[in-house]
Coordinates of C-alpha atoms in Angstrom, one line a residue:
X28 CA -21.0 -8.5 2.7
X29 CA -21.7 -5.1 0.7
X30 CA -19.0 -3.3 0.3
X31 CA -19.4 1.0 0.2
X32 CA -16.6 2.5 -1.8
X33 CA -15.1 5.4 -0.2
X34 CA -11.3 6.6 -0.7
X35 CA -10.1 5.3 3.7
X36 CA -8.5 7.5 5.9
X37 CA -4.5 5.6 6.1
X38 CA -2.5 5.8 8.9
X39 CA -0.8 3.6 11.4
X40 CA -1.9 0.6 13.4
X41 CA -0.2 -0.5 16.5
X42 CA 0.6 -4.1 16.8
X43 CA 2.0 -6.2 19.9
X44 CA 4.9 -8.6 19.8
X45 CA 2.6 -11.4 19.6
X46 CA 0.2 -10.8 17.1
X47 CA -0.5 -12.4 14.2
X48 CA -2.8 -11.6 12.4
X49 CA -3.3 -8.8 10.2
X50 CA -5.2 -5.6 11.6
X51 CA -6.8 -3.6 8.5
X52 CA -8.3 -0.6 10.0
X53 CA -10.0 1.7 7.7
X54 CA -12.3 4.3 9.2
X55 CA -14.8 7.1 7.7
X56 CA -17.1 5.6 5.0
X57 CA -16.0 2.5 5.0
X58 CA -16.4 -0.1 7.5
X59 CA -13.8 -0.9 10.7
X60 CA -13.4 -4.7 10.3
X61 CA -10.7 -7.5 11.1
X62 CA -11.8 -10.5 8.7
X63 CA -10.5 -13.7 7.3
X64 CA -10.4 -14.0 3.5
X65 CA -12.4 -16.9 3.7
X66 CA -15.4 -14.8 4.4
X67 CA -15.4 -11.9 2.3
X68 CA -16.6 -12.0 -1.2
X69 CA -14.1 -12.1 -3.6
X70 CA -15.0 -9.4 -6.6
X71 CA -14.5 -7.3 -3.0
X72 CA -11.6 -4.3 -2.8
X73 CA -11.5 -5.4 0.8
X74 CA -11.2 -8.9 -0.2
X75 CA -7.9 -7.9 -2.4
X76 CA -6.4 -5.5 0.1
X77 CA -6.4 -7.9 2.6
X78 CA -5.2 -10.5 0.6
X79 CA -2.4 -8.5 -0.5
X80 CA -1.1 -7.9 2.5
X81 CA -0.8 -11.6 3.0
X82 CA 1.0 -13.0 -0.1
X83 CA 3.2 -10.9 -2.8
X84 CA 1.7 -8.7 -5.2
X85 CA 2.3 -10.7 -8.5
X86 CA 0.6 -13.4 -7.1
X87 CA -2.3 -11.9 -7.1
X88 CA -5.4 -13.1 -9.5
X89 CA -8.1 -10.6 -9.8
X90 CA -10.3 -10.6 -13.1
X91 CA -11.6 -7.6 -14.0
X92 CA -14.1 -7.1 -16.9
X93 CA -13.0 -7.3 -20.5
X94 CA -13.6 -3.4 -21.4
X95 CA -11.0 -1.1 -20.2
X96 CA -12.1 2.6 -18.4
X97 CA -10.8 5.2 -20.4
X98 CA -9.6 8.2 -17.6
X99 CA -9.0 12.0 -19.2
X100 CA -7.0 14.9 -18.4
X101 CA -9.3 17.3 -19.6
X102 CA -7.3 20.6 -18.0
X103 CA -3.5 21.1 -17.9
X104 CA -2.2 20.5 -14.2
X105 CA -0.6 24.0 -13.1
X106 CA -0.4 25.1 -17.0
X107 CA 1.2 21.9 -17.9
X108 CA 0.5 18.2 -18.9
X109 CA 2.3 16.4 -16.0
X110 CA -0.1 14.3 -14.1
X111 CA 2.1 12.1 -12.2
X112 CA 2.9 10.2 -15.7
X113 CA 6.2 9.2 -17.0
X114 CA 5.3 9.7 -20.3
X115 CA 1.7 12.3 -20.1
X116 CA 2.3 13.1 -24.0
X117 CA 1.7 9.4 -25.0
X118 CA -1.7 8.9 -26.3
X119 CA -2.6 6.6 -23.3
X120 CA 0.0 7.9 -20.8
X121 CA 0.7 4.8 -19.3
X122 CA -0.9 1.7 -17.8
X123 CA -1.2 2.8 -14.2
X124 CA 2.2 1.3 -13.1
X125 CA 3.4 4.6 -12.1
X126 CA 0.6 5.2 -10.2
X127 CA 1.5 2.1 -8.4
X128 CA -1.4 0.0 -9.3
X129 CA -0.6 -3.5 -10.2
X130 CA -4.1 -4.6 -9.6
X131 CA -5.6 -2.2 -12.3
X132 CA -2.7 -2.3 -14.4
X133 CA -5.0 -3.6 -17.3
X134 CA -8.2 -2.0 -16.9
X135 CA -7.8 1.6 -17.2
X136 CA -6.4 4.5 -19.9
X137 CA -5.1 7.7 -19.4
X138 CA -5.1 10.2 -21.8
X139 CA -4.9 14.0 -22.2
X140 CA -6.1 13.6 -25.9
X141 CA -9.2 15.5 -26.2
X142 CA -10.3 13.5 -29.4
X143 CA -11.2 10.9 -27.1
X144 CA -13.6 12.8 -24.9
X145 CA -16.5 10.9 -26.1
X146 CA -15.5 7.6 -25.1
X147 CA -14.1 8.5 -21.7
X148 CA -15.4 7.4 -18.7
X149 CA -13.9 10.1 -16.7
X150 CA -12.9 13.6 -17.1
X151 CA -10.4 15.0 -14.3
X152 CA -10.9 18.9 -14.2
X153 CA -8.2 20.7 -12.2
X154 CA -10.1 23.9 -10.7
X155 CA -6.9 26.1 -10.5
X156 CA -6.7 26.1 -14.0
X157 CA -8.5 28.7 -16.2
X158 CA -11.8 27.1 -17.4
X159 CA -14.1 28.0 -20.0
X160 CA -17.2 27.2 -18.1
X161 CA -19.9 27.6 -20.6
X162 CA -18.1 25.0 -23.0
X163 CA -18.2 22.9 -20.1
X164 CA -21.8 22.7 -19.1
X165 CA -22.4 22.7 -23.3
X166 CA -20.3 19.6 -23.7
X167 CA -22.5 16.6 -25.5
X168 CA -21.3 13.9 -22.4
X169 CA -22.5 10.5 -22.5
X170 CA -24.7 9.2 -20.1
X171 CA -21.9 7.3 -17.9
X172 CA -19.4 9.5 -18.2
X173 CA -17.9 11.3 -15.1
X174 CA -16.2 15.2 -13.9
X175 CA -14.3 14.8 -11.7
X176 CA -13.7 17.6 -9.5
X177 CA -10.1 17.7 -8.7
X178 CA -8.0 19.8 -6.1
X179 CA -5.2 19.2 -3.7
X180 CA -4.8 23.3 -2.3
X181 CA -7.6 24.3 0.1
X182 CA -10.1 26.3 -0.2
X183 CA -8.0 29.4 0.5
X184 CA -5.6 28.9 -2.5
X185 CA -9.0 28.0 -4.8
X186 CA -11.2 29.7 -6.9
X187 CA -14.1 31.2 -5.4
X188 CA -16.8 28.7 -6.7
X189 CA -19.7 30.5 -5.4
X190 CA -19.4 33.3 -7.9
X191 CA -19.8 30.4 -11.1
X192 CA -22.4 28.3 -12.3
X193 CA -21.1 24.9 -11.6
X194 CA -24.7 23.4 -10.5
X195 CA -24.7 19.6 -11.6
X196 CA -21.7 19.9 -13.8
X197 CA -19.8 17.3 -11.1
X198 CA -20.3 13.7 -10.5
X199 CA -17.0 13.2 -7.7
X200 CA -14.8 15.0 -6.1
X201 CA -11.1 13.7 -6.1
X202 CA -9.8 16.0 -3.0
X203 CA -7.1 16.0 0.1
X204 CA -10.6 15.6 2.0
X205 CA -11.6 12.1 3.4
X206 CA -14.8 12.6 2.7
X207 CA -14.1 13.0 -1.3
X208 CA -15.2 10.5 -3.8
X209 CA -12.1 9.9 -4.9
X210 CA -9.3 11.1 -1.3
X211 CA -5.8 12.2 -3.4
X212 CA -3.7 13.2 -0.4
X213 CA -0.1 14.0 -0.4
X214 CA 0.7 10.9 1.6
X215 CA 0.0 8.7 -1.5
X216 CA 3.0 10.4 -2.7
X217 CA 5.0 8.6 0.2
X218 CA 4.0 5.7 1.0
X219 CA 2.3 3.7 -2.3
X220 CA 1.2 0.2 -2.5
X221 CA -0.6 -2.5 -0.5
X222 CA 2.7 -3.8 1.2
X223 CA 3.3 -3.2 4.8
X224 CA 6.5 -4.0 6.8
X225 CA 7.4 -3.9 10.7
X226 CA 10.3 -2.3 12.6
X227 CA 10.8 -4.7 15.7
X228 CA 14.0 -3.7 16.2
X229 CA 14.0 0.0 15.7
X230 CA 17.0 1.0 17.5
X231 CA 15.8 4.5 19.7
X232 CA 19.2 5.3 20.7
X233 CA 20.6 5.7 17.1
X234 CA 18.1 8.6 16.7
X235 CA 19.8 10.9 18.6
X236 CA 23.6 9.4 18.0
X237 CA 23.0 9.9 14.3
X238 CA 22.6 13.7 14.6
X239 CA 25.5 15.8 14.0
X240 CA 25.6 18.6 15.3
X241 CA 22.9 18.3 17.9
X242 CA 20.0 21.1 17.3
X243 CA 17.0 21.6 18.7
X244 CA 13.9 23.1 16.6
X245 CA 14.0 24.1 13.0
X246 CA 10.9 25.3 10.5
X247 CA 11.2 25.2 6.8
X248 CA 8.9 27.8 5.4
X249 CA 8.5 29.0 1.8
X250 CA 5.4 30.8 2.2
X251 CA 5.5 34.3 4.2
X252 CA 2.0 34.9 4.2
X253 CA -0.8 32.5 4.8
X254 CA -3.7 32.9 7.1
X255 CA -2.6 30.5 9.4
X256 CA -0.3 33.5 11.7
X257 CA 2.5 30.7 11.9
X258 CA 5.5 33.1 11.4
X259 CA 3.2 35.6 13.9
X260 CA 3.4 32.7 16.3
X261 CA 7.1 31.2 15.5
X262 CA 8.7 34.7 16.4
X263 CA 6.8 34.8 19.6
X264 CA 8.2 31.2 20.3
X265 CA 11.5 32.2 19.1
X266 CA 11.4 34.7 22.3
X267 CA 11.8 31.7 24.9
X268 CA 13.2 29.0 23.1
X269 CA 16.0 28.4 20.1
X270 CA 13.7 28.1 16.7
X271 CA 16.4 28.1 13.4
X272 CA 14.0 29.0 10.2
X273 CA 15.0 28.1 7.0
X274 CA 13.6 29.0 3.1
X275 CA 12.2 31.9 1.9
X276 CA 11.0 33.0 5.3
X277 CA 14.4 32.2 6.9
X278 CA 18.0 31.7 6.3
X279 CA 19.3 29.4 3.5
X280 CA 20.3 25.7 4.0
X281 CA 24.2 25.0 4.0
X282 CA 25.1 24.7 0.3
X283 CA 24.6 21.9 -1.7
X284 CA 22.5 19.6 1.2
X285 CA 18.6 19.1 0.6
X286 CA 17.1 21.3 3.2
X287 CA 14.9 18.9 4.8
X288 CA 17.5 16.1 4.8
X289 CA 19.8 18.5 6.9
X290 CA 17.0 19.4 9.5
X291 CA 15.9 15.9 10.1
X292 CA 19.3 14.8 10.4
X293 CA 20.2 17.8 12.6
X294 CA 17.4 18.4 14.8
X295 CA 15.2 17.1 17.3
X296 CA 11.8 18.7 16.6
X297 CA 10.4 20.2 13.3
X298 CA 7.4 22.8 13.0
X299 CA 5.1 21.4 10.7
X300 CA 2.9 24.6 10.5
X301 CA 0.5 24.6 7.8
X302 CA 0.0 27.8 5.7
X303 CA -3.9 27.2 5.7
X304 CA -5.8 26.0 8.6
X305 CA -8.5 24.0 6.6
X306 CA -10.4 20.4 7.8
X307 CA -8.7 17.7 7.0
X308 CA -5.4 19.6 5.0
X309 CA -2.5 18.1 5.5
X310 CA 0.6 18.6 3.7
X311 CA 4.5 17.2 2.7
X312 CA 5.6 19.1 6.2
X313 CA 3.9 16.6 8.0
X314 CA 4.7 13.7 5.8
X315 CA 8.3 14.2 5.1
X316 CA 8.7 13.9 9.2
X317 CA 6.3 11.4 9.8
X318 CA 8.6 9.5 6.5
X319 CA 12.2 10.6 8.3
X320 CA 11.5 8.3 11.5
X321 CA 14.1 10.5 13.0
X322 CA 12.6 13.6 14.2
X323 CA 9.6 14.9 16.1
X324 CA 6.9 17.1 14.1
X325 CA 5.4 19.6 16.2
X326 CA 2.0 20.2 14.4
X327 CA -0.2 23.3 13.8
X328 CA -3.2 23.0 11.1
X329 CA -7.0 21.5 11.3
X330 CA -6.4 17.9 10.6
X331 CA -6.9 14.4 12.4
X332 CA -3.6 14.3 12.9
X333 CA -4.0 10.8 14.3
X334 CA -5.4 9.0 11.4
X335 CA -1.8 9.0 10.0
X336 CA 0.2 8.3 13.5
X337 CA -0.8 7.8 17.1
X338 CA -0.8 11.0 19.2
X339 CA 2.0 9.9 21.1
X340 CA 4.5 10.4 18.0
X341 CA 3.9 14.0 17.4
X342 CA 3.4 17.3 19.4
X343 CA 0.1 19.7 19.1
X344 CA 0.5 23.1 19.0
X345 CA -3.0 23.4 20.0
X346 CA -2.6 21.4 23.4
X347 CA -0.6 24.6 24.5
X348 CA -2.6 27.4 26.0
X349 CA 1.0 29.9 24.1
X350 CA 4.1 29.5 22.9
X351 CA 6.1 29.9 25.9
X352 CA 4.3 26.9 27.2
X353 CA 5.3 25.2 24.8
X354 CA 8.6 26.0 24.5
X355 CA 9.1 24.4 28.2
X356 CA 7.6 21.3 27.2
X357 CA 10.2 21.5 24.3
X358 CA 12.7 22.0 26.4
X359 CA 11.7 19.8 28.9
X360 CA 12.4 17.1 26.2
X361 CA 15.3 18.1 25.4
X362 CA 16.6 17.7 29.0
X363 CA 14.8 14.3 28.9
X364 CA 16.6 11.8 26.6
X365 CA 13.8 9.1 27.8
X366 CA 10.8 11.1 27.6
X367 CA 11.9 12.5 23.8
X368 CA 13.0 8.5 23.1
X369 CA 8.7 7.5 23.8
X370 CA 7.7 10.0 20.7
X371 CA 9.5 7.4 18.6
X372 CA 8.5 4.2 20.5
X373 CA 5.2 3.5 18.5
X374 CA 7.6 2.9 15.3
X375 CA 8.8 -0.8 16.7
X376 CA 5.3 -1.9 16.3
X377 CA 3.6 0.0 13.5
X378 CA 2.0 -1.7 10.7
X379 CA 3.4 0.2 8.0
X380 CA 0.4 0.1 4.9
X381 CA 1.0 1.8 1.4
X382 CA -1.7 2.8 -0.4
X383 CA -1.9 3.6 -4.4
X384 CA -1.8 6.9 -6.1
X385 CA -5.4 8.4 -6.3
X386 CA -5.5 7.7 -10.5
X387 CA -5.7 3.6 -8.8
X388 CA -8.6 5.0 -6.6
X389 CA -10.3 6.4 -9.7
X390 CA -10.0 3.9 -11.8
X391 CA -11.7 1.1 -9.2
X392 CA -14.4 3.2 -8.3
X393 CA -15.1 3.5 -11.6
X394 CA -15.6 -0.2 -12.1
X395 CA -17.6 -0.4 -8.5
X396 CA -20.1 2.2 -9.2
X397 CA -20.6 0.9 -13.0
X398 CA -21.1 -2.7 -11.3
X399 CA -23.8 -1.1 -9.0
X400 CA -25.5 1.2 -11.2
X401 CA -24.7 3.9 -9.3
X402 CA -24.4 7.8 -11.1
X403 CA -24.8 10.4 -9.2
X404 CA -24.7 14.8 -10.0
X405 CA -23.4 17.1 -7.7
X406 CA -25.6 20.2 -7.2
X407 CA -23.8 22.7 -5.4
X408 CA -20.0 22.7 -5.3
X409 CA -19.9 25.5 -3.6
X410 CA -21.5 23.8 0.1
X411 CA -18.7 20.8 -0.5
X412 CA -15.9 23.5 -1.2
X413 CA -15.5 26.7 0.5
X414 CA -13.5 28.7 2.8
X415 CA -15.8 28.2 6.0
X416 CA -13.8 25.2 6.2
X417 CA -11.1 26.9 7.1
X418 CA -9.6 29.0 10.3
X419 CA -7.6 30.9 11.6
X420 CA -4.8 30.7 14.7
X421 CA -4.7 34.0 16.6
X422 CA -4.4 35.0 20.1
X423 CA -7.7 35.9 22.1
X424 CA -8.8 39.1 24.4
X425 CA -6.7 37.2 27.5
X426 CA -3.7 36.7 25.4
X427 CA -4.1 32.9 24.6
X428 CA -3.5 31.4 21.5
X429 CA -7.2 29.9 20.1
X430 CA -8.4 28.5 16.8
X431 CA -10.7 31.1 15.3

């Protein structure tokens, strides 16, 4: 069976009561595929995620080749060293246990040491930091080694890479994008290694007994501006229907509660508006809630919303022709204990898969493409990475909300 690396798409699968066997979905670029172990090849990924899922991770027995990949911070991350390492001042920053990858634990190196430049195998460059691109393109790099173009804002909140030379300076991209090399979401920051676990007796009635007081819509916004027109469209929704804002945008959280803690123990729908309405960006809004089990997010942004959950746990703003529409629906719910109670039903049956931090995804694509002699040179950035991805949400000529 060949095997294509690509970083897959997570999100839930729905199982019956009566099934047994394990459903490992994986869409985009790689394949869609229930198998048995017994007929996969085992130097497979596939072959290791499945059998994960059936028997505990330390009992795992993968060999991997006796020299280790060397991976290198070559930029600061937002002006400083922190990379999602305990200890990112170390020489080799850690084994990849914090990145929860047990499987790898042994065969890669992180460093933000530039003395070892020469003998890395990769070289993560973070594009929102200030770059000295001529000493890039003039670095002596050895034939296997890999940039690695690196960026979880969207295009909006990027650099403009059209106006810079970056022509074959890349080999992969390590984006929030599915279709990146390497996909470094912020749902790797949630849910983390190849375990999975089942909620057959999620109790639906507790949701709504657990929140004290009872409210019903609340948005938790930090970032006033944005292209996205979500305050724009949250004070027209505030005209038919009660919308509480909290952060910077809004009023403050009660003192000395986590904000988000409060509102998913509180209320019974959170606007998960995104700031930038870019394909495929997704954000902690939409994570934290689909995370909570205990509220509804109502969605705005330019994502596949279902790869992470079925459609029936979450509302669409884009289903609704305005916001007074949807505020009925809203309310609607609200009136309707049992018809809010089905957003949640999904939960009792979902196959609940953690995936590794996106170092884990580096690290064994590094090893796959080495073992298939595959190197490849990006040409143009610019036509992977650019703000044509993104949109805008606006009303149209006859007063109806449209993605533009």
């Amino acid at each position: 069976m060949k095997l294509h690396y690509n970083q897959p798409i997570p999100y839930y699968t729905i199982l019956s009561n009566n099934q047994t066997e394990i459903t490992l979905s994986i869409r985009h670029s790689w394949i869609e595929i229930i198998e048995s172990l017994d007929n996969l090849n085992k130097d497979s990924i596939l072959y290791f995620i499945l059998q994960s899922l059936r028997k505990p991770i330390e009992t795992i027995n993968y060999s991997w080749p006796n020299k280790t990949k060397l991976i290198l911070y070559y930029t600061k991350f937002f002006g400083g060293n922190y990379w999602y390492n305990k200890d990112a001042n170390s020489v080799y920053a850690n084994d990849l246990n914090f990145n929860h990858c047990p499987l790898a634990v042994n065969a890669c190196r992180i460093s933000i040491d530039h003395k070892f430049f020469n003998e890395s195998d990769a070289s993560l460059i973070h594009l929102r930091e200030s770059l000295n691109l001529k000493k890039l393109n003039n670095l002596s790099r050895n034939q296997n080694q890999r940039f690695v173009f690196f960026l979880k804002e969207s295009p909006v909140h990027s650099p403009n890479l059209a106006s810079k030379d970056y022509t074959y300076l890349f080999n992969y991209t390590q984006t929030y994008r599915p279709d990146s090399d390497i996909t470094a979401t912020t749902l790797q920051d949630f849910f983390w290694l190849f375990n999975y676990k089942i909620y057959p007796n999620y109790d639906l009635q507790s949701i709504l007994e657990t929140k004290k007081p009872k409210k019903l819509l609340v948005a938790i916004v930090s970032n006033c501006g944005g292209s996205s027109n979500r305050l724009k469209y949250i004070k027209e929704l505030q005209q038919y229907i009660s919308v509480d804002v909290y952060g910077s945008c809004g009023q403050r959280c009660p003192k000395g509660i986590d904000c988000r803690q409060y509102a998913y123990s509180t209320y019974k729908f959170y606007l998960s508006f995104e700031n930038s309405l870019c394909d495929e960006y997704v954000t902690e809004k939409f994570f934290f809630a689909l995370h909570s089990a205990r509220i509804i997010p109502v969605v705005l942004g330019y994502a596949r919303y279902d790869h992470y959950m079925p459609s029936s746990g979450y509302i669409d703003v884009r289903n609704f022709t305005s916001p007074r529409e949807l505020a009925t629906y809203l309310d609607y719910l609200d009136r309707n204990t049992t018809a809010y109670l089905e957003y949640f039903q999904w939960r009792q049956y979902a196959l609940h898969i953690k995936l590794p931090k996106y170092m884990c995804e580096l690290c064994l694509k590094l090893f796959v493409d080495d073992k298939d002699h595959k190197q490849q040179s990006l040409e143009h950035i610019n036509d992977y990475w650019n703000r044509k991805q993104c949109h805008r949400y606006d009303k149209n000529q006859n007063g109806i909300w449209t993605m533009k």
